[in-house]
């Protein structure tokens, strides 16, 4: 059995990338996994063409949830809202590059749920937990 | 007499599951006993034999199988009643502690009114909190909480400050499922009675691990689960003093809990059947009886002794590790439950309990990580995102504990 705790995951947990607050973010949204306490807030700054020019996050939780957020926030740099909306759980799992068991799926995909919530809110949608209905 | 280690080896022979491999040929090390225990062959055989040889509905049929099933089911009630020193009428079989507590909470709806006070503790498992939150909402009663001291022991001074003439009901755990603290059940019950309050004991973590005598404690109600004491899932018990159970409104209605029925009205069956509506879990009930036999054969004092031996060893080993914080009292005033975190030592990194548990699992070790169904205690009182928890039972060995603790050293090295 291969460990899901590959060096990349542990390194990203210890030395996270993109972990910063963007004060004048255009998109700013957070959510939690209530059962395990993973907590992530994503900040996105868009340019005039509605492409991501800067992205940051704050969060706490397990190594899987935090590494996943690092990888996702890096991946969306330069993307349009439409491109981001097309991202799927499978895309995220591919970025993580590890086999995620059912029990850890919530940890792995929280970052994407937060991103989806951020876009939804930016477009004027109702704000609520996008995670709760999926847990 | 066998040494403790010899006795543990002998006990392990009754638990075939402990020989299985997990996660790619790793020996299973099962340290999640506060969640549920494994089941000995004697319990599994009892259940199996019931379905192979006896299966029939109880309290209904005038035929051989039904009579046998009814007789065995009632014998099992008797064993469980005797186990905690209650009367036969005072022991209701339920599906778990949660159901037991809901029966009591449901009964309180007729009894409590606006301004009455329910007293709980900061330890509460959700099962001993949510039912009373609901009762409070329905009746207008207010919930108050007894505080802990700095070491997470129940603070009796706080209890004395909080319990008063308005206190109508007190419920508290005999042992915290998160930090293992044992509460002064007898003292707190006495305090409640001085003010005329009814007292319920959540004994989910005590009945499996120590001698519990309801008459000695003098509690009015007590709930426990079978599956945490070697019995099958879907079994549990509610003890209640006879005069209080007589007053309490039934929780579930239907077959077997009635005496006379017309299209318009019904009267209730005698205790304990008044609270056992519908076809009961007969096989489970017999399994619970077999579990009680198994534990009594070892002796509850010996059970406590084995667990204390394991807990003391684990606490000593954990205290030697500066990257680990253990929460709660020392080994002498706790049960076999240890909550801890890898905090990394000086300038070290906190390793999230989910990562700790997942990495232990890769080594074949089953521990629990999270809130342990006591979210307010972990997040509001301990102010932690979660903890890791190892919990022991009579079949765990010193070698297993050493392997688990050595594995924590490895996990810490990955992050720090």
Short mmCIF file of C-alpha atoms in Angstrom, two decimals:
data_model
loop_
_atom_site.label_atom_id
_atom_site.label_comp_id
_atom_site.label_asym_id
_atom_site.label_seq_id
_atom_site.Cartn_x
_atom_site.Cartn_y
_atom_site.Cartn_z
CA UNK A 1 0.00 0.00 0.00
CA UNK A 2 1.37 3.42 -0.95
CA UNK A 3 1.10 6.12 1.66
CA UNK A 4 -0.99 9.15 0.75
CA UNK A 5 1.57 11.12 2.72
CA UNK A 6 3.99 11.68 -0.15
CA UNK A 7 6.78 14.16 0.49
CA UNK A 8 5.01 16.78 -1.65
CA UNK A 9 1.96 16.72 0.62
CA UNK A 10 3.99 17.03 3.81
CA UNK A 11 6.16 19.79 2.32
CA UNK A 12 3.11 21.79 1.28
CA UNK A 13 1.65 21.40 4.76
CA UNK A 14 4.89 22.56 6.39
CA UNK A 15 5.72 25.28 3.87
CA UNK A 16 2.42 26.26 2.26
CA UNK A 17 2.41 28.27 -0.96
CA UNK A 18 -0.06 31.12 -1.62
CA UNK A 19 -0.91 31.32 2.08
CA UNK A 20 -1.69 35.04 2.36
CA UNK A 21 -4.64 37.40 2.71
CA UNK A 22 -5.47 39.68 -0.23
CA UNK A 23 -7.12 42.74 1.30
CA UNK A 24 -8.73 44.04 -1.92
CA UNK A 25 -9.73 40.64 -3.28
CA UNK A 26 -12.60 40.48 -5.77
CA UNK A 27 -13.55 37.00 -4.60
CA UNK A 28 -13.37 36.17 -0.93
CA UNK A 29 -15.07 33.12 0.52
CA UNK A 30 -14.55 30.54 3.25
CA UNK A 31 -16.03 27.24 4.33
CA UNK A 32 -15.41 24.37 6.72
CA UNK A 33 -15.74 20.65 7.09
CA UNK A 34 -17.65 20.74 10.37
CA UNK A 35 -16.96 17.12 11.22
CA UNK A 36 -13.18 17.41 11.11
CA UNK A 37 -12.57 21.13 11.51
CA UNK A 38 -10.80 21.76 8.18
CA UNK A 39 -11.27 25.47 7.54
CA UNK A 40 -10.32 27.30 4.34
CA UNK A 41 -10.81 30.83 3.03
CA UNK A 42 -9.75 31.74 -0.50
CA UNK A 43 -9.00 35.26 -1.82
CA UNK A 44 -8.82 36.01 -5.56
CA UNK A 45 -7.89 39.21 -7.38
CA UNK A 46 -9.02 39.49 -11.01
CA UNK A 47 -7.53 41.66 -13.77
CA UNK A 48 -9.52 43.70 -16.31
CA UNK A 49 -10.03 40.57 -18.44
CA UNK A 50 -11.52 38.76 -15.43
CA UNK A 51 -8.48 36.51 -15.17
CA UNK A 52 -6.88 35.57 -11.86
CA UNK A 53 -3.85 37.77 -11.27
CA UNK A 54 -3.41 36.99 -7.61
CA UNK A 55 -4.67 34.36 -5.23
CA UNK A 56 -4.23 33.61 -1.57
CA UNK A 57 -5.76 31.50 1.16
CA UNK A 58 -5.95 31.18 4.90
CA UNK A 59 -6.80 27.96 6.59
CA UNK A 60 -6.19 25.25 9.10
CA UNK A 61 -6.77 21.54 9.04
CA UNK A 62 -5.15 18.32 8.02
CA UNK A 63 -2.22 18.03 5.61
CA UNK A 64 -4.48 16.76 2.82
CA UNK A 65 -6.86 19.73 2.98
CA UNK A 66 -4.06 22.27 3.20
CA UNK A 67 -1.90 20.74 0.46
CA UNK A 68 -4.94 20.49 -1.77
CA UNK A 69 -5.59 24.22 -1.32
CA UNK A 70 -1.97 25.09 -2.12
CA UNK A 71 -2.14 23.10 -5.34
CA UNK A 72 -5.54 24.42 -6.37
CA UNK A 73 -4.66 28.06 -5.73
CA UNK A 74 -1.51 27.63 -7.80
CA UNK A 75 -3.40 25.95 -10.63
CA UNK A 76 -5.97 28.74 -11.06
CA UNK A 77 -3.46 31.53 -11.60
CA UNK A 78 -4.25 33.09 -14.99
CA UNK A 79 -7.59 31.29 -15.32
CA UNK A 80 -10.89 32.95 -16.19
CA UNK A 81 -14.02 32.44 -14.07
CA UNK A 82 -15.35 30.07 -16.74
CA UNK A 83 -12.17 28.02 -16.70
CA UNK A 84 -12.29 27.79 -12.93
CA UNK A 85 -15.94 26.73 -13.01
CA UNK A 86 -14.99 23.78 -15.19
CA UNK A 87 -12.56 22.37 -12.61
CA UNK A 88 -13.75 19.03 -11.27
CA UNK A 89 -12.92 16.88 -8.27
CA UNK A 90 -10.96 14.63 -10.61
CA UNK A 91 -8.80 17.56 -11.74
CA UNK A 92 -8.01 18.31 -8.12
CA UNK A 93 -7.23 14.68 -7.29
CA UNK A 94 -4.90 14.61 -10.28
CA UNK A 95 -3.07 17.65 -8.90
CA UNK A 96 -2.73 15.89 -5.55
CA UNK A 97 -1.40 12.82 -7.34
CA UNK A 98 -2.38 10.38 -4.59
CA UNK A 99 -5.14 7.84 -4.09
CA UNK A 100 -7.69 9.42 -1.80
CA UNK A 101 -9.89 7.04 0.17
CA UNK A 102 -13.56 7.73 0.73
CA UNK A 103 -12.87 8.78 4.33
CA UNK A 104 -10.48 11.56 3.27
CA UNK A 105 -12.37 12.79 0.21
CA UNK A 106 -13.96 15.68 2.13
CA UNK A 107 -10.50 16.90 3.17
CA UNK A 108 -9.19 16.67 -0.38
CA UNK A 109 -12.00 18.51 -2.14
CA UNK A 110 -12.82 21.24 0.40
CA UNK A 111 -10.61 23.72 -1.48
CA UNK A 112 -12.60 23.23 -4.67
CA UNK A 113 -15.90 23.61 -2.79
CA UNK A 114 -14.63 26.89 -1.41
CA UNK A 115 -13.58 28.05 -4.88
CA UNK A 116 -17.01 27.15 -6.26
CA UNK A 117 -18.63 29.02 -3.39
CA UNK A 118 -16.41 32.05 -4.04
CA UNK A 119 -17.46 32.18 -7.71
CA UNK A 120 -21.11 31.67 -6.80
CA UNK A 121 -20.94 34.54 -4.32
CA UNK A 122 -19.08 36.78 -6.83
CA UNK A 123 -21.85 36.21 -9.36
CA UNK A 124 -24.41 37.33 -6.81
CA UNK A 125 -25.61 33.90 -5.67
CA UNK A 126 -26.92 33.21 -2.23
CA UNK A 127 -24.18 32.65 0.31
CA UNK A 128 -24.34 29.51 2.37
CA UNK A 129 -22.38 26.39 3.03
CA UNK A 130 -21.60 24.75 -0.25
CA UNK A 131 -20.01 21.94 1.68
CA UNK A 132 -22.76 21.02 4.09
CA UNK A 133 -25.04 19.59 1.44
CA UNK A 134 -22.29 17.31 0.24
CA UNK A 135 -21.09 15.90 3.53
CA UNK B 1 -3.32 -16.87 39.42
CA UNK B 2 -2.26 -15.67 36.00
CA UNK B 3 -0.18 -12.52 35.62
CA UNK B 4 -1.95 -9.68 33.82
CA UNK B 5 0.06 -10.31 30.65
CA UNK B 6 -0.78 -14.03 30.75
CA UNK B 7 -4.44 -13.26 31.28
CA UNK B 8 -4.48 -10.83 28.35
CA UNK B 9 -2.95 -13.54 26.11
CA UNK B 10 -5.62 -15.97 27.22
CA UNK B 11 -8.41 -13.43 26.62
CA UNK B 12 -7.07 -12.71 23.12
CA UNK B 13 -7.73 -16.34 22.13
CA UNK B 14 -11.45 -15.55 22.33
CA UNK B 15 -11.19 -12.70 19.81
CA UNK B 16 -10.31 -14.12 16.38
CA UNK B 17 -10.59 -10.66 14.77
CA UNK B 18 -7.43 -9.61 16.62
CA UNK B 19 -5.44 -11.98 14.40
CA UNK B 20 -6.51 -10.39 11.15
CA UNK B 21 -4.28 -8.31 8.95
CA UNK B 22 -5.10 -4.86 7.64
CA UNK B 23 -3.59 -2.41 5.15
CA UNK B 24 -1.42 -4.91 3.35
CA UNK B 25 -0.49 -7.62 5.83
CA UNK B 26 -0.07 -5.39 8.91
CA UNK B 27 -1.08 -6.83 12.27
CA UNK B 28 -4.26 -5.16 13.48
CA UNK B 29 -3.71 -3.08 16.62
CA UNK B 30 -7.16 -2.10 17.78
CA UNK B 31 -7.06 0.93 20.08
CA UNK B 32 -10.50 2.39 19.39
CA UNK B 33 -12.37 0.64 22.17
CA UNK B 34 -14.16 3.73 23.45
CA UNK B 35 -15.96 3.77 20.08
CA UNK B 36 -16.81 0.08 20.15
CA UNK B 37 -15.16 -3.08 21.42
CA UNK B 38 -14.56 -6.31 19.56
CA UNK B 39 -16.73 -9.33 20.34
CA UNK B 40 -15.54 -12.64 21.80
CA UNK B 41 -16.45 -15.98 20.24
CA UNK B 42 -18.79 -16.68 23.17
CA UNK B 43 -20.95 -13.68 22.24
CA UNK B 44 -20.85 -14.41 18.51
CA UNK B 45 -21.74 -18.08 19.15
CA UNK B 46 -24.69 -17.05 21.31
CA UNK B 47 -26.10 -14.91 18.52
CA UNK B 48 -25.36 -17.49 15.88
CA UNK B 49 -26.92 -20.25 17.96
CA UNK B 50 -30.06 -18.21 18.51
CA UNK B 51 -30.64 -17.89 14.78
CA UNK B 52 -29.58 -21.47 14.04
CA UNK B 53 -31.63 -23.14 16.75
CA UNK B 54 -34.20 -20.92 18.40
CA UNK B 55 -35.38 -17.92 16.38
CA UNK B 56 -38.98 -16.98 17.20
CA UNK B 57 -40.78 -13.87 18.32
CA UNK B 58 -40.93 -13.35 22.07
CA UNK B 59 -43.89 -12.86 24.42
CA UNK B 60 -46.40 -13.97 21.79
CA UNK B 61 -46.34 -17.53 20.57
CA UNK B 62 -47.65 -20.56 22.42
CA UNK B 63 -45.07 -22.77 20.83
CA UNK B 64 -41.74 -24.27 21.78
CA UNK B 65 -39.44 -21.86 19.98
CA UNK B 66 -41.25 -18.77 21.19
CA UNK B 67 -41.20 -20.02 24.75
CA UNK B 68 -37.48 -20.76 24.56
CA UNK B 69 -36.74 -17.39 23.00
CA UNK B 70 -38.85 -15.56 25.62
CA UNK B 71 -37.24 -17.42 28.46
CA UNK B 72 -33.70 -16.75 27.23
CA UNK B 73 -34.50 -13.10 26.52
CA UNK B 74 -35.81 -12.65 30.05
CA UNK B 75 -32.85 -14.51 31.53
CA UNK B 76 -30.62 -12.08 29.69
CA UNK B 77 -32.52 -9.15 31.26
CA UNK B 78 -31.93 -10.75 34.62
CA UNK B 79 -28.18 -11.11 34.00
CA UNK B 80 -27.84 -7.50 32.93
CA UNK B 81 -29.95 -6.26 35.88
CA UNK B 82 -27.81 -8.24 38.31
CA UNK B 83 -24.65 -6.96 36.64
CA UNK B 84 -25.39 -3.40 37.78
CA UNK B 85 -27.39 -4.45 40.86
CA UNK B 86 -30.79 -3.32 39.62
CA UNK B 87 -34.16 -5.03 39.92
CA UNK B 88 -35.46 -6.95 36.89
CA UNK B 89 -38.28 -4.42 36.38
CA UNK B 90 -35.81 -1.57 36.37
CA UNK B 91 -33.68 -2.69 33.41
CA UNK B 92 -34.92 -1.82 29.92
CA UNK B 93 -33.13 -3.12 26.86
CA UNK B 94 -32.53 -0.42 24.27
CA UNK B 95 -30.47 -0.21 21.13
CA UNK B 96 -27.74 1.96 22.68
CA UNK B 97 -26.98 4.72 25.19
CA UNK B 98 -28.47 7.30 22.85
CA UNK B 99 -31.84 5.58 22.81
CA UNK B 100 -31.74 5.15 26.58
CA UNK B 101 -31.14 8.86 27.10
CA UNK B 102 -33.87 9.77 24.63
CA UNK B 103 -36.37 7.69 26.61
CA UNK B 104 -35.54 9.71 29.72
CA UNK B 105 -35.46 13.05 27.92
CA UNK B 106 -38.81 12.31 26.27
CA UNK B 107 -40.31 11.57 29.68
CA UNK B 108 -39.08 14.90 31.01
CA UNK B 109 -41.30 16.80 28.60
CA UNK B 110 -44.30 16.17 30.89
CA UNK B 111 -42.33 16.92 34.02
CA UNK B 112 -40.35 20.10 33.32
CA UNK B 113 -41.75 23.56 32.85
CA UNK B 114 -40.49 27.07 32.14
CA UNK B 115 -37.76 28.20 34.48
CA UNK B 116 -36.81 24.70 35.63
CA UNK B 117 -33.11 23.98 35.36
CA UNK B 118 -31.33 21.01 33.79
CA UNK B 119 -27.72 20.63 34.88
CA UNK B 120 -25.14 19.00 32.61
CA UNK B 121 -21.33 19.05 32.47
CA UNK B 122 -18.80 20.31 29.95
CA UNK B 123 -17.86 16.72 29.06
CA UNK B 124 -21.10 15.78 27.38
CA UNK B 125 -21.08 13.41 24.44
CA UNK B 126 -23.67 14.68 21.94
CA UNK B 127 -25.95 11.85 23.12
CA UNK B 128 -26.11 13.39 26.58
CA UNK B 129 -26.52 16.94 25.30
CA UNK B 130 -28.82 17.16 22.28
CA UNK B 131 -31.81 15.30 23.82
CA UNK B 132 -31.77 17.78 26.73
CA UNK B 133 -31.32 20.78 24.41
CA UNK B 134 -34.51 19.63 22.71
CA UNK B 135 -36.36 19.15 26.01
CA UNK B 136 -35.26 22.63 27.09
CA UNK B 137 -36.57 24.12 23.84
CA UNK B 138 -39.93 22.36 24.20
CA UNK B 139 -40.47 23.06 27.91
CA UNK B 140 -38.73 26.41 28.45
CA UNK B 141 -36.32 24.81 30.91
CA UNK B 142 -32.79 26.22 31.09
CA UNK B 143 -29.56 24.20 30.79
CA UNK B 144 -26.63 24.98 33.08
CA UNK B 145 -23.16 23.46 32.95
CA UNK B 146 -20.83 22.32 35.71
CA UNK B 147 -17.26 23.41 34.93
CA UNK B 148 -14.03 21.39 35.02
CA UNK B 149 -10.86 22.28 36.85
CA UNK B 150 -7.65 22.97 34.89
CA UNK B 151 -6.88 19.27 34.67
CA UNK B 152 -10.30 18.47 33.17
CA UNK B 153 -11.57 16.91 36.39
CA UNK B 154 -15.14 17.78 37.31
CA UNK B 155 -15.15 20.74 39.70
CA UNK B 156 -17.45 19.89 42.63
CA UNK B 157 -17.29 23.49 43.83
CA UNK B 158 -18.78 24.56 40.50
CA UNK B 159 -21.47 21.88 40.92
CA UNK B 160 -22.35 23.24 44.37
CA UNK B 161 -22.62 26.75 42.92
CA UNK B 162 -24.88 25.68 40.09
CA UNK B 163 -27.25 23.12 41.60
CA UNK B 164 -30.13 24.88 43.42
CA UNK B 165 -33.85 24.58 44.22
CA UNK B 166 -34.74 25.15 40.55
CA UNK B 167 -32.60 22.19 39.46
CA UNK B 168 -35.02 19.46 38.43
CA UNK B 169 -32.70 17.19 36.52
CA UNK B 170 -28.98 16.46 36.42
CA UNK B 171 -27.24 14.34 33.81
CA UNK B 172 -23.53 13.68 33.56
CA UNK B 173 -21.08 11.07 32.28
CA UNK B 174 -19.45 8.61 34.66
CA UNK B 175 -16.34 8.85 32.53
CA UNK B 176 -15.49 11.31 29.77
CA UNK B 177 -15.22 9.56 26.41
CA UNK B 178 -12.73 12.23 25.29
CA UNK B 179 -10.30 12.61 28.16
CA UNK B 180 -11.04 9.68 30.41
CA UNK B 181 -11.82 11.76 33.53
CA UNK B 182 -13.91 9.83 36.04
CA UNK B 183 -16.58 11.93 37.72
CA UNK B 184 -17.56 11.74 41.42
CA UNK B 185 -20.89 10.13 40.56
CA UNK B 186 -22.01 9.31 44.07
CA UNK B 187 -21.19 12.75 45.44
CA UNK B 188 -22.88 14.58 42.59
CA UNK B 189 -25.96 12.36 42.83
CA UNK B 190 -26.20 13.11 46.54
CA UNK B 191 -25.94 16.83 45.83
CA UNK B 192 -28.74 16.60 43.26
CA UNK B 193 -30.98 14.69 45.64
CA UNK B 194 -30.45 17.27 48.38
CA UNK B 195 -32.20 19.72 46.07
CA UNK B 196 -34.85 17.22 44.97
CA UNK B 197 -33.46 16.82 41.44
CA UNK B 198 -33.56 13.59 39.46
CA UNK B 199 -30.14 12.31 38.43
CA UNK B 200 -29.21 10.45 35.25
CA UNK B 201 -25.79 8.88 34.75
CA UNK B 202 -24.36 8.41 31.25
CA UNK B 203 -22.46 5.22 31.97
CA UNK B 204 -21.48 4.37 28.37
CA UNK B 205 -17.80 4.54 29.35
CA UNK B 206 -18.05 3.08 32.85
CA UNK B 207 -20.29 0.01 32.85
CA UNK B 208 -17.92 -1.78 30.41
CA UNK B 209 -14.84 -0.96 32.48
CA UNK B 210 -15.58 -0.99 36.20
CA UNK B 211 -17.96 -2.36 38.79
CA UNK B 212 -21.06 -0.14 38.69
CA UNK B 213 -23.75 -0.53 41.33
CA UNK B 214 -26.84 1.59 40.74
CA UNK B 215 -28.11 1.15 44.28
CA UNK B 216 -24.82 2.24 45.77
CA UNK B 217 -24.56 5.26 43.44
CA UNK B 218 -28.27 5.93 44.06
CA UNK B 219 -28.72 7.42 40.56
CA UNK B 220 -32.31 7.64 39.34
CA UNK B 221 -31.51 6.64 35.76
CA UNK B 222 -28.48 5.18 34.06
CA UNK B 223 -27.74 4.54 30.37
CA UNK B 224 -25.14 2.34 28.74
CA UNK B 225 -24.34 0.59 25.45
CA UNK B 226 -23.80 -3.10 24.91
CA UNK B 227 -21.48 -2.72 21.95
CA UNK B 228 -18.88 -0.94 24.11
CA UNK B 229 -18.75 -3.98 26.42
CA UNK B 230 -18.25 -6.93 24.04
CA UNK B 231 -21.93 -7.23 23.11
CA UNK B 232 -23.33 -6.76 19.59
CA UNK B 233 -24.20 -3.40 18.11
CA UNK B 234 -27.80 -2.41 18.56
CA UNK B 235 -27.83 -3.33 22.25
CA UNK B 236 -27.89 -1.17 25.33
CA UNK B 237 -29.61 -0.64 28.62
CA UNK B 238 -31.57 1.91 30.57
CA UNK B 239 -31.82 1.55 34.32
CA UNK B 240 -34.48 3.56 36.12
CA UNK B 241 -35.84 3.46 39.64
CA UNK B 242 -39.12 1.61 39.49
CA UNK B 243 -41.30 4.44 40.84
CA UNK B 244 -39.82 6.85 38.29
CA UNK B 245 -40.19 4.48 35.35
CA UNK B 246 -43.82 4.02 36.39
CA UNK B 247 -44.34 7.77 36.08
CA UNK B 248 -42.37 8.22 32.86
CA UNK B 249 -44.33 8.44 29.61
CA UNK B 250 -43.39 5.71 27.08
CA UNK B 251 -41.11 6.77 24.22
CA UNK B 252 -42.23 4.28 21.56
CA UNK B 253 -45.74 2.92 21.16
CA UNK B 254 -46.95 -0.30 19.58
CA UNK B 255 -46.85 -4.01 20.20
CA UNK B 256 -45.61 -5.61 23.42
CA UNK B 257 -45.60 -2.33 25.38
CA UNK B 258 -49.40 -2.50 25.88
CA UNK B 259 -51.75 -4.34 28.18
CA UNK B 260 -55.36 -3.69 27.04
CA UNK B 261 -56.10 -2.13 23.69
CA UNK B 262 -59.34 -0.87 22.18
CA UNK B 263 -59.83 1.21 19.06
CA UNK B 264 -59.91 4.27 21.31
CA UNK B 265 -57.54 3.64 24.19
CA UNK B 266 -54.67 1.55 25.49
CA UNK B 267 -53.02 0.78 28.81
CA UNK B 268 -49.33 0.08 29.24
CA UNK B 269 -47.60 -3.17 29.96
CA UNK B 270 -45.68 -3.74 33.20
CA UNK B 271 -42.01 -2.79 33.52
CA UNK B 272 -39.65 -3.22 31.81
CA UNK B 273 -41.80 -4.08 28.74
CA UNK B 274 -43.61 -0.72 28.84
CA UNK B 275 -40.46 0.74 27.26
CA UNK B 276 -39.70 -2.08 24.82
CA UNK B 277 -42.19 -1.55 22.03
CA UNK B 278 -42.23 -3.82 19.00
CA UNK B 279 -40.24 -6.96 18.32
CA UNK B 280 -37.03 -6.53 20.27
CA UNK B 281 -33.47 -7.35 19.22
CA UNK B 282 -33.65 -10.80 20.85
CA UNK B 283 -30.38 -12.13 19.42
CA UNK B 284 -28.65 -8.92 20.46
CA UNK B 285 -30.18 -9.12 23.91
CA UNK B 286 -28.88 -12.66 24.33
CA UNK B 287 -25.50 -11.46 23.07
CA UNK B 288 -25.53 -8.77 25.74
CA UNK B 289 -26.24 -11.43 28.35
CA UNK B 290 -23.32 -13.50 27.03
CA UNK B 291 -21.06 -10.43 27.19
CA UNK B 292 -22.04 -9.93 30.83
CA UNK B 293 -21.24 -13.59 31.52
CA UNK B 294 -17.87 -13.14 29.85
CA UNK B 295 -17.01 -10.02 31.86
CA UNK B 296 -18.23 -11.53 35.14
CA UNK B 297 -16.12 -14.58 34.49
CA UNK B 298 -13.06 -12.31 34.39
CA UNK B 299 -14.43 -10.15 37.20
CA UNK B 300 -15.00 -6.41 36.86
CA UNK B 301 -12.29 -5.59 39.39
CA UNK B 302 -9.83 -7.54 37.24
CA UNK B 303 -11.13 -5.77 34.10
CA UNK B 304 -10.38 -2.40 35.73
CA UNK B 305 -7.00 -3.69 36.86
CA UNK B 306 -6.01 -4.78 33.34
CA UNK B 307 -7.08 -1.44 31.87
CA UNK B 308 -5.28 0.52 34.54
CA UNK B 309 -2.11 -1.50 33.90
CA UNK B 310 -2.29 -0.63 30.19
CA UNK B 311 -3.24 3.01 30.74
CA UNK B 312 -0.48 3.59 33.25
CA UNK B 313 2.09 2.18 30.87
CA UNK B 314 0.81 4.26 27.95
CA UNK B 315 0.69 7.47 30.01
CA UNK B 316 4.25 6.92 31.23
CA UNK B 317 5.54 6.36 27.69
CA UNK B 318 3.62 9.34 26.29
CA UNK B 319 4.83 11.66 29.03
CA UNK B 320 8.42 10.89 28.00
CA UNK B 321 7.76 12.39 24.56
CA UNK B 322 8.10 16.17 24.50
CA UNK B 323 6.33 16.49 21.12
CA UNK B 324 3.11 15.05 22.55
CA UNK B 325 0.54 16.76 24.75
CA UNK B 326 -1.79 14.48 26.69
CA UNK B 327 -5.06 16.04 27.89
CA UNK B 328 -6.73 15.29 31.18
CA UNK B 329 -5.87 13.78 34.54
CA UNK B 330 -3.03 11.43 35.44
CA UNK B 331 -3.28 7.66 35.10
CA UNK B 332 -4.60 7.18 38.63
CA UNK B 333 -7.76 9.21 38.11
CA UNK B 334 -8.72 8.26 34.58
CA UNK B 335 -10.06 5.31 32.67
CA UNK B 336 -8.46 3.67 29.65
CA UNK B 337 -8.95 6.61 27.31
CA UNK B 338 -6.12 8.93 26.28
CA UNK B 339 -6.63 12.01 24.14
CA UNK B 340 -3.48 13.63 22.83
CA UNK B 341 -1.98 15.69 20.06
CA UNK B 342 1.37 15.82 18.33
CA UNK B 343 2.23 19.45 18.93
CA UNK B 344 5.83 19.06 17.82
CA UNK B 345 7.64 20.28 20.95
CA UNK B 346 9.53 23.60 20.99
CA UNK B 347 9.03 25.40 17.64
CA UNK B 348 7.53 22.21 16.32
CA UNK B 349 4.60 21.78 14.05
CA UNK B 350 1.12 20.68 15.10
CA UNK B 351 0.22 17.54 13.22
CA UNK B 352 -3.50 17.40 12.59
CA UNK B 353 -5.15 14.40 14.33
CA UNK B 354 -6.64 13.22 11.04
CA UNK B 355 -3.14 12.95 9.64
CA UNK B 356 -1.95 11.21 12.79
CA UNK B 357 -4.79 8.68 12.64
CA UNK B 358 -4.32 8.10 8.90
CA UNK B 359 -0.59 7.50 9.34
CA UNK B 360 -1.23 5.15 12.29
CA UNK B 361 -3.80 3.35 10.13
CA UNK B 362 -1.16 2.79 7.45
CA UNK B 363 0.72 0.85 10.14
CA UNK B 364 -2.37 -1.20 11.07
CA UNK B 365 -3.21 0.79 14.20
CA UNK B 366 -6.82 1.85 14.75
CA UNK B 367 -7.16 5.05 16.76
CA UNK B 368 -9.81 7.74 16.62
CA UNK B 369 -9.32 11.36 15.55
CA UNK B 370 -11.79 14.20 15.71
CA UNK B 371 -14.25 15.57 18.23
CA UNK B 372 -15.27 12.14 19.56
CA UNK B 373 -18.93 13.21 19.42
CA UNK B 374 -18.18 15.91 21.99
CA UNK B 375 -17.69 18.91 19.74
CA UNK B 376 -18.38 21.59 22.41
CA UNK B 377 -15.82 20.10 24.80
CA UNK B 378 -13.08 19.88 22.18
CA UNK B 379 -13.69 23.18 20.39
CA UNK B 380 -15.10 25.45 23.12
CA UNK B 381 -13.41 24.21 26.29
CA UNK B 382 -10.18 22.60 25.10
CA UNK B 383 -10.07 25.05 22.17
CA UNK B 384 -8.64 22.48 19.78
CA UNK B 385 -9.57 21.58 16.20
CA UNK B 386 -9.57 17.90 17.23
CA UNK B 387 -7.60 15.33 19.21
CA UNK B 388 -6.26 11.86 18.59
CA UNK B 389 -7.55 9.25 21.01
CA UNK B 390 -6.38 5.79 21.94
CA UNK B 391 -8.60 3.67 24.16
CA UNK B 392 -7.90 0.27 25.62
CA UNK B 393 -9.76 -2.87 26.57
CA UNK B 394 -9.00 -6.21 28.18
CA UNK B 395 -7.37 -7.71 25.07
CA UNK B 396 -4.81 -4.98 24.38
CA UNK B 397 -1.17 -5.71 25.16
CA UNK B 398 1.84 -3.72 26.33
CA UNK B 399 3.51 -4.63 22.99
CA UNK B 400 0.62 -3.08 21.05
CA UNK B 401 0.85 0.11 23.07
CA UNK B 402 4.61 0.28 22.59
CA UNK B 403 4.20 -0.25 18.86
CA UNK B 404 1.59 2.52 18.71
CA UNK B 405 3.77 4.94 20.64
CA UNK B 406 6.85 4.12 18.57
CA UNK B 407 4.70 4.79 15.52
CA UNK B 408 3.83 8.23 16.93
CA UNK B 409 7.56 8.90 17.11
CA UNK B 410 7.82 8.03 13.40
CA UNK B 411 4.84 10.21 12.51
CA UNK B 412 6.33 13.15 14.35
CA UNK B 413 9.62 12.68 12.48
CA UNK B 414 7.80 13.01 9.15
CA UNK B 415 6.62 16.48 10.09
CA UNK B 416 9.23 17.71 12.57
#
